[in-house]
PDB file of C-alpha atoms in Angstrom:
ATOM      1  CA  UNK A 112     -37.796 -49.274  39.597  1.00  0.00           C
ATOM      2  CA  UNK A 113     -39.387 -50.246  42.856  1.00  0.00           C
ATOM      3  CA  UNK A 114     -43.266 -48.813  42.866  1.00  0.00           C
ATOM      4  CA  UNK A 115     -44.652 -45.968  44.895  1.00  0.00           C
ATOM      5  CA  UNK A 116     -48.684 -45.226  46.080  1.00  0.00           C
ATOM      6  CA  UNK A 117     -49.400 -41.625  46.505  1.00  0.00           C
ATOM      7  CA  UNK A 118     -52.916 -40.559  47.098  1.00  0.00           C
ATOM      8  CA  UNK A 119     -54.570 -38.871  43.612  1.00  0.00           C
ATOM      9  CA  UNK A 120     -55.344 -35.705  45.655  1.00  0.00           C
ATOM     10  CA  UNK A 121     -55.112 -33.232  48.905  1.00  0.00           C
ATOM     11  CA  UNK A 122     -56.146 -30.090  49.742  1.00  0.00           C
ATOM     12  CA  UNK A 123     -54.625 -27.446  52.182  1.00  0.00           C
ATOM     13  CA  UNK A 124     -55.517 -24.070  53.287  1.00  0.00           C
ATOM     14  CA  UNK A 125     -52.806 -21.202  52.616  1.00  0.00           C
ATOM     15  CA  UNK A 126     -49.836 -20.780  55.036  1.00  0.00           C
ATOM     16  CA  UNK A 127     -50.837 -24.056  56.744  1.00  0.00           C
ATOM     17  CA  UNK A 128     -48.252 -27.853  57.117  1.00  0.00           C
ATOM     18  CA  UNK A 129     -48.828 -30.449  54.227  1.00  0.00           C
ATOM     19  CA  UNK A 130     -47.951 -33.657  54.803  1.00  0.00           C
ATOM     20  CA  UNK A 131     -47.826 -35.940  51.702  1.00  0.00           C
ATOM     21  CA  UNK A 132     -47.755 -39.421  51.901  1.00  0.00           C
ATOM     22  CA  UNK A 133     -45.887 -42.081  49.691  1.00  0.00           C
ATOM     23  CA  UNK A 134     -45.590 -45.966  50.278  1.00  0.00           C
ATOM     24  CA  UNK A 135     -42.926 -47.640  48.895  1.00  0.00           C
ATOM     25  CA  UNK A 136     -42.543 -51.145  50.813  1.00  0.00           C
ATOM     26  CA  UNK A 137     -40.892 -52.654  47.818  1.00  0.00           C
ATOM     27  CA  UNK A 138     -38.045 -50.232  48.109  1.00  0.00           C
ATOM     28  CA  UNK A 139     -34.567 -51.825  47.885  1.00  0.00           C
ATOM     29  CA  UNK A 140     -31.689 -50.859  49.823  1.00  0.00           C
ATOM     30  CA  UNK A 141     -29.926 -48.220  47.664  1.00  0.00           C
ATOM     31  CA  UNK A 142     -32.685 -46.909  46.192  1.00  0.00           C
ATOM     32  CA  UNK A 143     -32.760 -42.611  47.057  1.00  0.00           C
ATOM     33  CA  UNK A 144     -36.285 -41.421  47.571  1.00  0.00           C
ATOM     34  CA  UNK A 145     -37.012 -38.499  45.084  1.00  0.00           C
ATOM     35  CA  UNK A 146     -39.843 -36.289  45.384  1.00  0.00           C
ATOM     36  CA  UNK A 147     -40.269 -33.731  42.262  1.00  0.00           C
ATOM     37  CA  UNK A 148     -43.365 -31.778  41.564  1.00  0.00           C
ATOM     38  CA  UNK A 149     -45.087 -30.070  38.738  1.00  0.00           C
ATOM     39  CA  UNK A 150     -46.536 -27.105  38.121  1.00  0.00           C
ATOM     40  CA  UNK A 151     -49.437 -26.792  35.915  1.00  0.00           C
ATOM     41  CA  UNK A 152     -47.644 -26.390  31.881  1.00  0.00           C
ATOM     42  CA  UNK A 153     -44.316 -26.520  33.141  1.00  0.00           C
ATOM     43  CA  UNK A 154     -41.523 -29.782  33.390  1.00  0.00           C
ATOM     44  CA  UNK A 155     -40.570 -31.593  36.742  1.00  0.00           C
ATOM     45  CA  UNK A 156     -38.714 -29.490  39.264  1.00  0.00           C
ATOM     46  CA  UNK A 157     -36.765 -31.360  41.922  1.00  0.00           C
ATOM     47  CA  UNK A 158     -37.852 -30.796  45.513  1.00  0.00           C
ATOM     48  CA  UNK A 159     -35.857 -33.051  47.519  1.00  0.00           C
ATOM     49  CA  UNK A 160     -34.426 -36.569  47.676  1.00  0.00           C
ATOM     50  CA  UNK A 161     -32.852 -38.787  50.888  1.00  0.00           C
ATOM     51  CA  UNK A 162     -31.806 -42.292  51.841  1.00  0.00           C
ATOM     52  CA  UNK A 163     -32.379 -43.119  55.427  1.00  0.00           C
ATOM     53  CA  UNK A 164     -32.357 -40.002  57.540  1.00  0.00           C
ATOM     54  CA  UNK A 165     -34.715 -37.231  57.672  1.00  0.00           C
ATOM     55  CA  UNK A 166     -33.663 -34.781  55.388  1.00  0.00           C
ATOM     56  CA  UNK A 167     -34.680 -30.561  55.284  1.00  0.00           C
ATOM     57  CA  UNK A 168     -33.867 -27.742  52.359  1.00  0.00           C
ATOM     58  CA  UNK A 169     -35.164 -24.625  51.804  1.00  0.00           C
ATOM     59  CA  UNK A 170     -38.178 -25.713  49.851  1.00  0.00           C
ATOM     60  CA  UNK A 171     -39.434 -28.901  51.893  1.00  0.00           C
ATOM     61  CA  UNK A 172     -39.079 -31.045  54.555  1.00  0.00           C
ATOM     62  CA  UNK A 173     -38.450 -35.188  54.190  1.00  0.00           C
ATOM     63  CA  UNK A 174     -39.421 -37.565  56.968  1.00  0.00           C
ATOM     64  CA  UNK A 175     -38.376 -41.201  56.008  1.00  0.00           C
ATOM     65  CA  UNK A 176     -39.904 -43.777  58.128  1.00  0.00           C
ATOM     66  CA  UNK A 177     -37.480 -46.259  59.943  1.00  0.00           C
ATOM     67  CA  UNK A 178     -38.389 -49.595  57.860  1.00  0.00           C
ATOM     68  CA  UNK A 179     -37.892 -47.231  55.202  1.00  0.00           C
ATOM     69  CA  UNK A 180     -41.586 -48.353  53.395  1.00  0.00           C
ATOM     70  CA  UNK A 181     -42.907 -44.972  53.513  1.00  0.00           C
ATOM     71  CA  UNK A 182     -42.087 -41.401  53.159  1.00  0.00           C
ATOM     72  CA  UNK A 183     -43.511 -38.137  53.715  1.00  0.00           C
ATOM     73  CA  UNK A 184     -42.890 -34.530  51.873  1.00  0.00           C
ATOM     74  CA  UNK A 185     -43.637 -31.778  54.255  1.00  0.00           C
ATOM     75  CA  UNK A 186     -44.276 -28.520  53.588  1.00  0.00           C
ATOM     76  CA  UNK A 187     -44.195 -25.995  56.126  1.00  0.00           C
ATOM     77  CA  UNK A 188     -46.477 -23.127  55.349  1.00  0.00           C
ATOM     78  CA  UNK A 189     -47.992 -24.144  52.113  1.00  0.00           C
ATOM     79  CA  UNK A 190     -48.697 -20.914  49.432  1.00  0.00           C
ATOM     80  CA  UNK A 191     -50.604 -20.761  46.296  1.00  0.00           C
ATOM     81  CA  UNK A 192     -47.579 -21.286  44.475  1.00  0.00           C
ATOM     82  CA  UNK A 193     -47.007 -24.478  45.802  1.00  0.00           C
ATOM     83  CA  UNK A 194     -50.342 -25.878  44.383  1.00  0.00           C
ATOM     84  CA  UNK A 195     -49.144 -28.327  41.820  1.00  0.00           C
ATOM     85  CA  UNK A 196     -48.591 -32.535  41.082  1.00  0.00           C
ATOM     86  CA  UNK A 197     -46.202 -34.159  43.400  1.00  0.00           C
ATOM     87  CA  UNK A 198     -44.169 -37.127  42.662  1.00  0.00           C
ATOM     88  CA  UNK A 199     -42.705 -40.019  44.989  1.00  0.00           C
ATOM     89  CA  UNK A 200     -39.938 -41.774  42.686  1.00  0.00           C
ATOM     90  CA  UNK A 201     -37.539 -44.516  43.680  1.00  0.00           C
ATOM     91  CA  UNK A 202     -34.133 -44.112  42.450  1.00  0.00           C
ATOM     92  CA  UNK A 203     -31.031 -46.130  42.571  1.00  0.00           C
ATOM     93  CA  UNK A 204     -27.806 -43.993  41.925  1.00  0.00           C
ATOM     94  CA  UNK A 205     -25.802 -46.671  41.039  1.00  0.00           C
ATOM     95  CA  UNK A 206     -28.489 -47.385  38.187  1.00  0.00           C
ATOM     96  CA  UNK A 207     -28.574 -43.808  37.497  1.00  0.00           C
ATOM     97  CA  UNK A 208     -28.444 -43.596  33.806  1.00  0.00           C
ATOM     98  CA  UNK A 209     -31.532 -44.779  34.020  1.00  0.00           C
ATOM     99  CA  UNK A 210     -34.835 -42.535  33.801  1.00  0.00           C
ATOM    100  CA  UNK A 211     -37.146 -41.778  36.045  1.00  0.00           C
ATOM    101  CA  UNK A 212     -40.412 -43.612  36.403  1.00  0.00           C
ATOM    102  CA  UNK A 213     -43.489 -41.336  36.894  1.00  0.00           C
ATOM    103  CA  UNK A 214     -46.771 -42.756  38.882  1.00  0.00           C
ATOM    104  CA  UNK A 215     -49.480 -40.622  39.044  1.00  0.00           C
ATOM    105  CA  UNK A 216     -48.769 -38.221  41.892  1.00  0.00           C
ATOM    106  CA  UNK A 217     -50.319 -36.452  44.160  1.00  0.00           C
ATOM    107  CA  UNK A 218     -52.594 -33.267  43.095  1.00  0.00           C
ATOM    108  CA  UNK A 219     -51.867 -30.406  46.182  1.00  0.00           C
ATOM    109  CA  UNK A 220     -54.751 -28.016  45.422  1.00  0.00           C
ATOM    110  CA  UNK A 221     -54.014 -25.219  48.090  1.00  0.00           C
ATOM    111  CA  UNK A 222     -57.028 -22.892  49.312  1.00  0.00           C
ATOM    112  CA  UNK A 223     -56.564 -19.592  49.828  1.00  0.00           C
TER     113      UNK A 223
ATOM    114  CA  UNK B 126     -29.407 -25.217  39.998  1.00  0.00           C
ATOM    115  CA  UNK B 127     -28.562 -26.844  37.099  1.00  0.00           C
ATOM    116  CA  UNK B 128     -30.958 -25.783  34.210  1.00  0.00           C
ATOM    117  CA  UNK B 129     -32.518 -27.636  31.146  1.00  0.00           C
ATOM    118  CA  UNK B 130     -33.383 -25.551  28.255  1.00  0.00           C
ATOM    119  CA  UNK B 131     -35.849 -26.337  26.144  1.00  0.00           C
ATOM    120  CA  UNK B 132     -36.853 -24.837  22.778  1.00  0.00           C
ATOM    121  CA  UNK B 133     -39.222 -24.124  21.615  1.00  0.00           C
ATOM    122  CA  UNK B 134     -41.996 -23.840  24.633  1.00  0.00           C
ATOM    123  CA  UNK B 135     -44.987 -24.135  22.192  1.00  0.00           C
ATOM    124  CA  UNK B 136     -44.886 -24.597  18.322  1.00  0.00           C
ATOM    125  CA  UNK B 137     -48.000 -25.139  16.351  1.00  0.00           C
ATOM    126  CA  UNK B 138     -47.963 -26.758  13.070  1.00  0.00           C
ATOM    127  CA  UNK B 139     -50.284 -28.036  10.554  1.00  0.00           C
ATOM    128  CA  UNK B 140     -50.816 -32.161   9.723  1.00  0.00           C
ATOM    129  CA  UNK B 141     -47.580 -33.485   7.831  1.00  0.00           C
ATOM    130  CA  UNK B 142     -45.393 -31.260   8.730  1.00  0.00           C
ATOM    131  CA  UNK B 143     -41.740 -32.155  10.473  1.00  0.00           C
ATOM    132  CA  UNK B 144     -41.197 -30.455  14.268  1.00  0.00           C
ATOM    133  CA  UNK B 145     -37.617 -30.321  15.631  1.00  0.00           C
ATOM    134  CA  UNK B 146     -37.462 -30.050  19.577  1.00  0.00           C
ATOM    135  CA  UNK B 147     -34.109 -29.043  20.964  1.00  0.00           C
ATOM    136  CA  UNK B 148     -33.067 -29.640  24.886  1.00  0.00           C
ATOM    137  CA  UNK B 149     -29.900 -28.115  26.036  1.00  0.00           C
ATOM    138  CA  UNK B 150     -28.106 -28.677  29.151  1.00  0.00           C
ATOM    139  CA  UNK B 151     -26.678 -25.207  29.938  1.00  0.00           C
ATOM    140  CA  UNK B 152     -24.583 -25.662  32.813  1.00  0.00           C
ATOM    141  CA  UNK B 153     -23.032 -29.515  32.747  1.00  0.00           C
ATOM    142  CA  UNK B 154     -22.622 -31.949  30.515  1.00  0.00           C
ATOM    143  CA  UNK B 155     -25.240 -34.696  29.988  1.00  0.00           C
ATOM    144  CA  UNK B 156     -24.346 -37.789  28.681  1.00  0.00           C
ATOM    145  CA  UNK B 157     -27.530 -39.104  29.216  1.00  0.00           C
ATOM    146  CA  UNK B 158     -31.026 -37.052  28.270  1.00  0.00           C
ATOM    147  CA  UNK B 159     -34.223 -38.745  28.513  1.00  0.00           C
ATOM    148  CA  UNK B 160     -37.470 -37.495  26.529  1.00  0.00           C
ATOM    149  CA  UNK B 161     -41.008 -37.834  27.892  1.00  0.00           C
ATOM    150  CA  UNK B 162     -44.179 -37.632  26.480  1.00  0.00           C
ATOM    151  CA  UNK B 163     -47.200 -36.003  28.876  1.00  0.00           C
ATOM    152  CA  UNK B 164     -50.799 -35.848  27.483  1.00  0.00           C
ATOM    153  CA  UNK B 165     -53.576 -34.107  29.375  1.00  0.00           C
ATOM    154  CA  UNK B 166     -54.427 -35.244  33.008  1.00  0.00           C
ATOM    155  CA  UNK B 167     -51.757 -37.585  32.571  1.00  0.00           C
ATOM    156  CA  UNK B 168     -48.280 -38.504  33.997  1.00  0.00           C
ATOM    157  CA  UNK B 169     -45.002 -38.633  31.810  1.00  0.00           C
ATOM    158  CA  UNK B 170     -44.446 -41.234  29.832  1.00  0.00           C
ATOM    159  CA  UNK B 171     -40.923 -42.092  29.083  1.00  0.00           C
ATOM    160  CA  UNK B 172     -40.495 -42.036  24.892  1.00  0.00           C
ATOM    161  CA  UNK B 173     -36.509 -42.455  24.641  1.00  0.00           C
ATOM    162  CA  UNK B 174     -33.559 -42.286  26.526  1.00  0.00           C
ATOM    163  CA  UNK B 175     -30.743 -40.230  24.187  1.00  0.00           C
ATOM    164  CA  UNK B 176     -27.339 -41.610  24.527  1.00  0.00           C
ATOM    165  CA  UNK B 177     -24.810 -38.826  23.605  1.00  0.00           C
ATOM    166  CA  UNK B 178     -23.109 -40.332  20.793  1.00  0.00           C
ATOM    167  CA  UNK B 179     -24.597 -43.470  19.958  1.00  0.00           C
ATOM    168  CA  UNK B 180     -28.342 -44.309  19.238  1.00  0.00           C
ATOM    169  CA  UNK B 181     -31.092 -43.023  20.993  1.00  0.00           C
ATOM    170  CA  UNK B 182     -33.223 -46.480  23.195  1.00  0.00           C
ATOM    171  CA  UNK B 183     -37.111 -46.249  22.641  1.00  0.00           C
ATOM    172  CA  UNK B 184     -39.671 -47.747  25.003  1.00  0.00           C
ATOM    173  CA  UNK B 185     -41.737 -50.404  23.742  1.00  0.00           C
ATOM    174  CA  UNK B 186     -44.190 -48.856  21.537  1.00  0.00           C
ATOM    175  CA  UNK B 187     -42.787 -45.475  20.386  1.00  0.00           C
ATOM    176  CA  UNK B 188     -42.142 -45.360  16.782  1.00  0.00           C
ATOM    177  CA  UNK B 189     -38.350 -44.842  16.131  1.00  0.00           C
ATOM    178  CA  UNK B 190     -38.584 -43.628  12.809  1.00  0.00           C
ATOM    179  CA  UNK B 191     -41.411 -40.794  13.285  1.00  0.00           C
ATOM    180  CA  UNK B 192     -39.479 -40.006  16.745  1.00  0.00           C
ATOM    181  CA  UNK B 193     -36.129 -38.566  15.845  1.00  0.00           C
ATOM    182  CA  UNK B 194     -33.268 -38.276  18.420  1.00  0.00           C
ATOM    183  CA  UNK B 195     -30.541 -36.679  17.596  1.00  0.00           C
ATOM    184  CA  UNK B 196     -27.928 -36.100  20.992  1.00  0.00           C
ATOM    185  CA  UNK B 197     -24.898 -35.217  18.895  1.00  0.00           C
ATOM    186  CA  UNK B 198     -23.355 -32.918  21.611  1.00  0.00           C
ATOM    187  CA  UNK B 199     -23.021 -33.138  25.434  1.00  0.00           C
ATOM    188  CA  UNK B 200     -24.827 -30.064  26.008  1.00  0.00           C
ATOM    189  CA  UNK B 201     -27.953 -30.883  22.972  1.00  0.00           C
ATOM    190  CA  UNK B 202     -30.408 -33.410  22.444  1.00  0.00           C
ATOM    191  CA  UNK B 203     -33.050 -33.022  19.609  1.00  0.00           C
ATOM    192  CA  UNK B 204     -36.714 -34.420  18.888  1.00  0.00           C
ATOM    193  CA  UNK B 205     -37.961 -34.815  15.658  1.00  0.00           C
ATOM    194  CA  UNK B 206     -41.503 -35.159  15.332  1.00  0.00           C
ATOM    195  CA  UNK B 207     -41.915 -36.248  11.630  1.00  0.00           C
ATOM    196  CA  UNK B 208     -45.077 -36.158   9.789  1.00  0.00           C
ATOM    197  CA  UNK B 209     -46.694 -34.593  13.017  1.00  0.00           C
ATOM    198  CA  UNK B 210     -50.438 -35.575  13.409  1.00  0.00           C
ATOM    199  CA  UNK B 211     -53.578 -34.412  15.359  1.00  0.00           C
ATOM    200  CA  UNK B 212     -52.820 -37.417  17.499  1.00  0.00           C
ATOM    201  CA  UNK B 213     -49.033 -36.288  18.505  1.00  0.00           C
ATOM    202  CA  UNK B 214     -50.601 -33.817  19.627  1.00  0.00           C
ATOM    203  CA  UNK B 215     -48.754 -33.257  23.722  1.00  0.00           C
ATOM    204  CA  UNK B 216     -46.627 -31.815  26.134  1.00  0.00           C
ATOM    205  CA  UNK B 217     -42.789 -32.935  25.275  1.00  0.00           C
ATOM    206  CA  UNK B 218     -40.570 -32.540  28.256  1.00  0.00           C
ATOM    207  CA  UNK B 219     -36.837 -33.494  28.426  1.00  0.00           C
ATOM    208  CA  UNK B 220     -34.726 -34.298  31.406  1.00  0.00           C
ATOM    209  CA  UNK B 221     -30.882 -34.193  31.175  1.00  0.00           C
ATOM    210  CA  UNK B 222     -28.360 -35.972  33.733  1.00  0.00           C
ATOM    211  CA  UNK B 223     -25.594 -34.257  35.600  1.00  0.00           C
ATOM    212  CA  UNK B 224     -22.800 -36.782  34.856  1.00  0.00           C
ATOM    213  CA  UNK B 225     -20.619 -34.476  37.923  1.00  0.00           C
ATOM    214  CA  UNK B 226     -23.452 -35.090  40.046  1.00  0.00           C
ATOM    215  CA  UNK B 227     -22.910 -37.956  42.992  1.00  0.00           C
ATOM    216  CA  UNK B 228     -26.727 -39.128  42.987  1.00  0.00           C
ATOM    217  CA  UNK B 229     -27.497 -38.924  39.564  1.00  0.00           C
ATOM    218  CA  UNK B 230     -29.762 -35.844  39.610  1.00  0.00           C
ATOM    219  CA  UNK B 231     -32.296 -35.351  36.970  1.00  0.00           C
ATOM    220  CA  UNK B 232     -32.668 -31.692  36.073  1.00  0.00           C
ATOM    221  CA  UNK B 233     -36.334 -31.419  33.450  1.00  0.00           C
ATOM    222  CA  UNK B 234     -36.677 -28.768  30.783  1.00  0.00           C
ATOM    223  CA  UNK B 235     -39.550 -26.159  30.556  1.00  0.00           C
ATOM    224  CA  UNK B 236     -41.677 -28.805  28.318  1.00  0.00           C
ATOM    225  CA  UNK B 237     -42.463 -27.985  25.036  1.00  0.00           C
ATOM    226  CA  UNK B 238     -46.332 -28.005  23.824  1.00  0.00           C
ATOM    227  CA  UNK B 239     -47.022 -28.976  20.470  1.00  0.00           C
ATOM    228  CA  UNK B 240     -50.572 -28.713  18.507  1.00  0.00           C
ATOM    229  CA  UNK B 241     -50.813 -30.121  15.393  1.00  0.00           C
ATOM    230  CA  UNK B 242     -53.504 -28.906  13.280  1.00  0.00           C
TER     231      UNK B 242
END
């Protein structure tokens, strides 16, 4: 799997945008960008994945850039609940037996 | 969503003693399940990948035979941890594969702590 940079950590006051960052200029030209995030003593929970265009649900926001070498999860009005690890993962569907391949994420500590 | 089960969430046991994690997929069928291994302040780390009806794959380094993986079912996949130690010690999390699913979704399990003694 193609590699992702995330920054180790970010902080954001309660009810205010986040905007996390992941590079990924290695990325190939099926792979899906996944974003999952953890809560403290809990598994992965799946947040939102796209290809090429910009992509919203209800829990986030996805803005792909145009080369496609960088991503960024957006959340709108960010709540204690939302403080946890974030993960940027590459993914190619057509390869997707395989597993997912973890960096080190991004720590969201939120501030009330 | 689709939802992973794991069970149990936590289990303590004492040195030498045999652990057996199970991971259901409740609401599709998973040919594939993957095991991961997550120690404090770390990431997951990818132990196995559990092939419903043939042998479980182990990443480089991860002892097969003190590792058990048993995916006998579409809906179960199970972790033996035999002759626990201090040192296995962790946070055990499964994910599980929608096989219906177009983009090959990976749904995760609840984790399951263990703390050997």
């Amino acid at each position: 799997d193609a590699k992702t940079t995330q920054p180790n950590s970010m902080e954001s006051n309660e009810e205010e945008p986040v905007h996390l960052p992941c590079n990924h200029s290695t990325i190939s030209g099926t792979d899906y960008i996944h974003w999952y995030r953890q809560l403290p003593s809990q598994g992965p929970e799946y947040v939102i994945h796209g290809l090429t265009s910009n992509v919203n649900n209800r829990m986030a926001s996805l803005a792909i850039a145009e080369d496609r070498k960088s991503s960024t999860l957006i959340l709108h009005r960010a709540t204690l609940r939302d403080a946890a690890v974030y993960y940027c993962i590459l993914r190619d569907p057509e390869g997707s037996a395989r597993q997912l391949t973890f960096g080190s994420g991004t720590q969201l500590t939120v501030l009330p | 969503g689709a939802v992973v089960s794991q069970h149990p969430s936590w289990v303590i046991c004492k040195s030498g003693t045999s652990v057996k994690i199970e991971c259901r997929s409740l609401d599709f069928q998973a040919t594939t399940m993957f095991w991961y291994r997550q120690f404090p302040k770390q990431s997951l780390m990818l132990m196995a990948t559990s092939n419903e009806g043939s042998k479980a794959t182990y990443e480089q380094g991860v002892e097969k035979d003190k590792f058990l993986i048993n995916h006998a079912s579409l809906t179960l996949s199970t972790l033996t941890v035999t002759s626990a130690h201090p040192e296995d010690s962790s946070f055990y999390i499964c994910s599980a594969r929608d096989r219906g699913s177009a983009t090959g979704e990976l749904f995760f399990g609840e984790g399951s702590r263990l703390t050997v003694l």
